[in-house]
Coordinates of C-alpha atoms in Angstrom, one line a residue:
M6 CA 0.0 0.0 0.0
T7 CA 1.3 3.4 -0.9
T8 CA 2.1 5.6 2.1
P9 CA 0.3 9.0 1.8
D10 CA 2.4 12.1 1.4
L11 CA 2.7 14.9 4.0
T12 CA 1.5 18.4 3.3
W13 CA 4.3 21.1 3.5
L14 CA 3.0 24.6 4.1
Y15 CA 4.8 27.6 2.5
A16 CA 2.7 30.8 2.9
V17 CA -0.7 32.4 3.2
V18 CA -1.7 35.0 0.6
R19 CA -4.8 36.9 -0.4
E20 CA -4.6 35.5 -3.9
V21 CA -2.2 33.8 -6.3
E22 CA -2.0 35.4 -9.7
D23 CA -2.2 33.2 -12.8
G24 CA 1.1 31.7 -13.7
T25 CA 2.8 32.5 -10.4
L26 CA 3.2 28.9 -9.5
A27 CA 4.0 27.6 -13.0
G28 CA 7.4 25.9 -13.0
L29 CA 7.9 26.7 -9.3
T30 CA 8.8 23.7 -7.1
G31 CA 9.2 23.2 -3.4
V32 CA 11.7 21.6 -1.0
A33 CA 11.3 18.1 -2.4
G34 CA 11.1 19.3 -6.0
E35 CA 7.3 18.9 -5.8
P36 CA 4.9 21.1 -7.8
L37 CA 2.9 23.6 -5.7
R38 CA -0.9 23.9 -5.3
V39 CA -3.3 26.0 -3.3
L40 CA -6.0 25.4 -0.6
T41 CA -8.6 28.1 -0.2
A42 CA -10.8 29.7 2.4
P43 CA -12.9 33.0 2.1
G44 CA -10.4 35.7 1.2
L45 CA -7.3 33.4 1.9
V46 CA -5.1 31.1 -0.1
L47 CA -2.6 28.6 1.4
V48 CA 0.2 27.5 -0.8
V49 CA 1.3 23.9 -0.1
G50 CA 3.2 21.0 -1.6
S51 CA 3.2 17.2 -1.1
V52 CA 6.4 15.7 0.3
P53 CA 7.2 12.0 0.7
R54 CA 6.3 10.8 4.2
G55 CA 9.3 8.5 4.2
D56 CA 11.7 11.4 3.7
F57 CA 9.9 14.0 5.9
D58 CA 8.4 12.2 8.9
E59 CA 9.8 13.1 12.2
Q60 CA 12.8 10.8 12.3
A61 CA 13.8 11.3 8.7
L62 CA 13.5 15.1 8.9
Q63 CA 15.6 15.3 12.1
R64 CA 18.3 13.4 10.2
R65 CA 18.0 15.8 7.3
L66 CA 18.1 18.9 9.5
A67 CA 21.6 17.7 10.7
D68 CA 22.8 17.5 7.1
L69 CA 23.9 21.1 6.5
P70 CA 24.2 21.0 2.7
W71 CA 20.6 19.6 2.5
L72 CA 19.3 22.1 5.0
E73 CA 20.8 25.0 3.2
A74 CA 19.3 23.9 -0.1
A75 CA 15.9 23.2 1.4
V76 CA 15.8 26.6 3.3
R77 CA 16.6 28.3 0.0
A78 CA 13.9 26.4 -1.8
H79 CA 11.3 27.3 0.9
H80 CA 12.4 31.0 0.7
R81 CA 12.3 30.9 -3.1
V82 CA 8.6 30.0 -3.1
I83 CA 7.8 32.7 -0.5
A84 CA 9.8 35.3 -2.3
E85 CA 8.0 34.6 -5.6
L86 CA 4.6 34.9 -3.9
A87 CA 5.7 38.2 -2.2
R88 CA 6.3 39.7 -5.6
S89 CA 2.7 39.5 -6.6
G90 CA 0.9 40.3 -3.4
H91 CA 0.7 40.4 0.4
T92 CA 2.4 37.3 1.9
L93 CA 2.6 35.7 5.3
P94 CA 5.5 33.2 5.3
L95 CA 5.1 30.0 7.3
R96 CA 8.0 28.6 9.3
F97 CA 10.3 26.2 7.5
A98 CA 9.2 22.6 8.0
T99 CA 5.6 23.2 9.0
L100 CA 3.8 20.0 8.0
Y101 CA 0.4 18.5 8.3
R102 CA -0.4 14.8 7.8
D103 CA -2.7 15.7 4.9
D104 CA -4.6 18.5 3.1
R105 CA -7.5 18.1 5.4
G106 CA -5.5 19.3 8.5
A107 CA -3.9 22.1 6.5
A108 CA -7.3 23.3 5.3
A109 CA -8.7 23.2 8.8
F110 CA -5.9 25.4 10.0
L111 CA -6.7 27.9 7.2
R112 CA -10.4 28.0 8.1
G113 CA -9.9 28.1 11.9
A114 CA -7.3 30.8 11.9
G115 CA -9.1 32.9 9.2
P116 CA -9.7 36.1 11.3
R117 CA -6.1 36.0 12.6
L118 CA -4.7 35.5 9.2
R119 CA -6.7 38.3 7.6
A120 CA -5.6 40.6 10.3
A121 CA -2.0 39.7 9.8
L122 CA -2.2 40.2 6.1
D123 CA -3.7 43.7 6.7
R124 CA -0.8 44.4 9.1
V125 CA 2.0 43.6 6.6
A126 CA 0.2 45.0 3.5
D127 CA 2.6 47.2 1.5
H128 CA 5.4 46.5 3.9
A129 CA 8.6 44.6 3.7
E130 CA 11.1 43.3 6.3
W131 CA 14.6 44.9 6.6
G132 CA 17.3 43.4 8.8
V133 CA 20.0 45.5 10.6
K134 CA 22.9 43.9 12.3
V135 CA 25.3 45.9 14.4
Y136 CA 28.9 44.6 15.0
L137 CA 31.7 45.8 17.3
D138 CA 34.3 47.5 15.1
A139 CA 37.5 45.6 15.8
A140 CA 39.6 48.3 14.1
A141 CA 40.3 50.6 17.1
P142 CA 43.4 52.5 18.2
D143 CA 45.5 50.9 20.9
P144 CA 45.4 52.5 24.4
A145 CA 48.0 55.1 25.2
D146 CA 51.3 53.8 26.5
V147 CA 51.3 53.2 30.2
G148 CA 54.3 54.7 32.0
A149 CA 56.5 52.2 33.9
P150 CA 60.1 52.1 34.9
A151 CA 62.3 51.1 32.0
D152 CA 64.2 48.7 34.2
R153 CA 61.0 46.7 34.9
P154 CA 59.8 45.4 31.5
G155 CA 57.6 42.7 33.2
T156 CA 55.6 45.3 35.1
A157 CA 55.3 47.4 31.9
Y158 CA 53.9 44.4 30.0
L159 CA 51.3 43.6 32.6
L160 CA 50.2 47.3 32.8
R161 CA 49.8 47.4 29.0
R162 CA 47.7 44.2 29.0
R163 CA 45.5 45.5 31.8
A164 CA 45.1 48.8 29.9
Q165 CA 44.1 46.9 26.7
R166 CA 41.6 44.8 28.6
D167 CA 40.1 47.9 30.3
A168 CA 39.9 49.8 27.0
L169 CA 38.2 46.8 25.2
A170 CA 35.7 46.5 28.0
R171 CA 34.9 50.2 27.7
R172 CA 34.6 50.0 23.9
F173 CA 32.2 47.1 24.2
E174 CA 30.0 48.8 26.8
E175 CA 29.9 52.0 24.7
A176 CA 29.2 50.0 21.5
A177 CA 26.4 48.0 23.2
A178 CA 24.8 51.2 24.4
G179 CA 25.0 52.6 20.9
A180 CA 23.4 49.4 19.5
R181 CA 20.5 49.8 21.9
E182 CA 20.0 53.4 20.7
I183 CA 20.2 52.4 17.1
H184 CA 17.5 49.8 17.6
A185 CA 15.2 52.3 19.4
T186 CA 15.7 54.9 16.6
L187 CA 15.0 52.4 13.8
A188 CA 12.0 50.9 15.7
A189 CA 10.5 54.3 15.9
R190 CA 10.7 54.5 12.1
A191 CA 9.1 51.1 11.5
G192 CA 5.6 49.7 11.8
R193 CA 6.9 46.9 14.0
A194 CA 10.4 45.8 15.2
A195 CA 11.9 42.7 16.6
E196 CA 15.2 41.6 18.1
H197 CA 16.5 38.2 17.2
P198 CA 19.2 36.3 19.2
L199 CA 22.7 37.4 18.5
Q200 CA 24.6 35.2 16.0
S201 CA 27.9 33.5 16.7
A202 CA 30.9 34.2 14.4
E203 CA 30.2 30.9 12.6
A204 CA 26.6 31.9 11.9
S205 CA 27.3 35.5 10.9
G206 CA 30.5 34.9 9.0
R207 CA 32.0 37.9 10.8
S208 CA 34.8 37.7 13.4
D209 CA 33.6 40.9 15.1
P210 CA 31.1 40.4 18.0
M211 CA 27.4 41.0 17.0
L212 CA 25.6 43.6 19.2
L213 CA 22.2 43.8 17.5
N214 CA 20.3 41.5 15.2
G215 CA 17.2 43.6 14.5
A216 CA 14.3 43.2 12.1
Y217 CA 12.0 46.0 11.0
L218 CA 8.7 46.1 9.2
V219 CA 8.9 49.1 6.9
E220 CA 6.4 50.6 4.4
Q221 CA 7.5 50.0 0.9
D222 CA 7.3 53.7 0.1
G223 CA 9.5 54.4 3.1
A224 CA 12.3 52.0 2.2
A225 CA 14.7 54.6 0.9
E226 CA 14.3 56.8 4.0
F227 CA 14.8 53.8 6.2
G228 CA 18.0 53.0 4.4
A229 CA 19.2 56.6 4.7
A230 CA 18.6 56.5 8.4
V231 CA 20.7 53.3 8.7
T232 CA 23.5 55.1 6.8
D233 CA 23.2 58.1 9.0
L234 CA 23.4 56.0 12.2
G235 CA 26.5 54.3 10.9
R236 CA 28.2 57.7 10.6
R237 CA 27.0 58.9 14.0
F238 CA 28.0 56.0 16.1
T239 CA 31.7 55.2 16.3
G240 CA 33.1 51.9 17.3
V241 CA 30.4 49.9 15.5
R242 CA 29.6 48.7 11.9
L243 CA 26.0 48.4 10.6
E244 CA 24.9 45.9 8.0
L245 CA 21.5 46.4 6.2
T246 CA 19.8 43.5 4.5
G247 CA 16.5 43.3 2.6
P248 CA 13.9 43.7 1.5
W249 CA 12.6 40.3 2.8
P250 CA 9.1 38.9 3.1
P251 CA 7.9 39.6 6.6
Y252 CA 9.3 36.5 8.3
S253 CA 9.6 38.1 11.7
F254 CA 6.1 39.6 11.7
A255 CA 3.8 36.9 10.3
D256 CA 2.7 35.7 13.7
I257 CA 0.6 32.9 12.2
Q258 CA 2.4 29.7 13.1
P259 CA -0.1 26.9 13.6
E260 CA -0.7 26.2 17.3
P261 CA -0.5 22.6 18.6
A262 CA -3.8 21.0 19.3
P263 CA -4.5 19.5 22.7
E264 CA -3.5 15.9 23.3
T265 CA -6.1 13.4 22.3
A266 CA -6.4 9.6 22.2
P267 CA -4.5 7.8 19.5
D268 CA -7.6 7.0 17.5
A269 CA -8.5 10.7 17.4
A270 CA -5.1 12.2 16.8
P271 CA -5.0 16.0 16.0
D272 CA -3.9 17.2 12.6
H273 CA -1.1 19.3 14.1
V274 CA 0.6 18.5 17.3
P275 CA 4.0 19.3 18.9
A276 CA 7.2 18.1 17.4
G277 CA 7.7 14.5 18.4
R278 CA 4.5 13.4 16.8
A279 CA 5.5 14.0 13.2
E280 CA 3.2 11.3 11.9
Q281 CA 0.3 13.7 12.7
G282 CA 2.0 17.0 11.7
W283 CA 4.5 19.4 13.2
S284 CA 6.7 22.4 12.8
A285 CA 10.4 22.0 13.1
K286 CA 12.4 24.9 14.5
T287 CA 15.1 25.9 12.1
P288 CA 16.8 29.2 11.0
S289 CA 14.8 31.4 8.7
A290 CA 16.0 32.1 5.2
E291 CA 17.0 35.6 6.3
G292 CA 19.3 34.2 9.0
G293 CA 17.6 35.9 11.9

């Protein structure tokens, strides 16, 4: 007997224009299709259960080349949808056991989804990362008797540590002010966890990993504000990315259903019951 596929969720939109999904494929190379409810369209794909149930997917998530390719495929679908209308991205690896469960989510969350679509209408997400600027002058020479080189060395090391601590505190305070300034210019703002050097690709410590929901007509002004802040605050470097679909502001992830008896299993339950449907926690395509 053929094992039924799982339903992978990509995004919720108001409508899908003709031809948008033509030739577009998902994380398993599958063609895409839509499920509908009044005023809402859910874009989904069917993925093989044997490759995407809980145990198989956990193995795949540990395979970094596969994960990178799959995240890019998930983002590619969402980015294409975002070109043609208002889009609410769903988290990577949000699955239901079948279309029935996915359609029930769409109907049940209808008012929340429509409100979220109104909230992000004509907006895009921009990311701003702030890093400590490692290129800084050495502290002034510390006076010490010439005949005591060991003491001079220790004093220089202490002065360097103290100077670095002061630079870090000043830069962290600057990053907080930068976030407050940009948040005041955005419809909504969010702070993501700071990334390690391995994740960011930068050796300098990260001080801010911010996301901002900005009106499309105000994107140029927002970018100019980031440039201005980069000039105003010394000791830090700013990195602007975007525009992105509103990954940080969708607020529409399916909520786990309460536990039920095995013969009445819910369509979407917490991770660990992948045979019924779940949402794995992975990095977003933006990297926040």
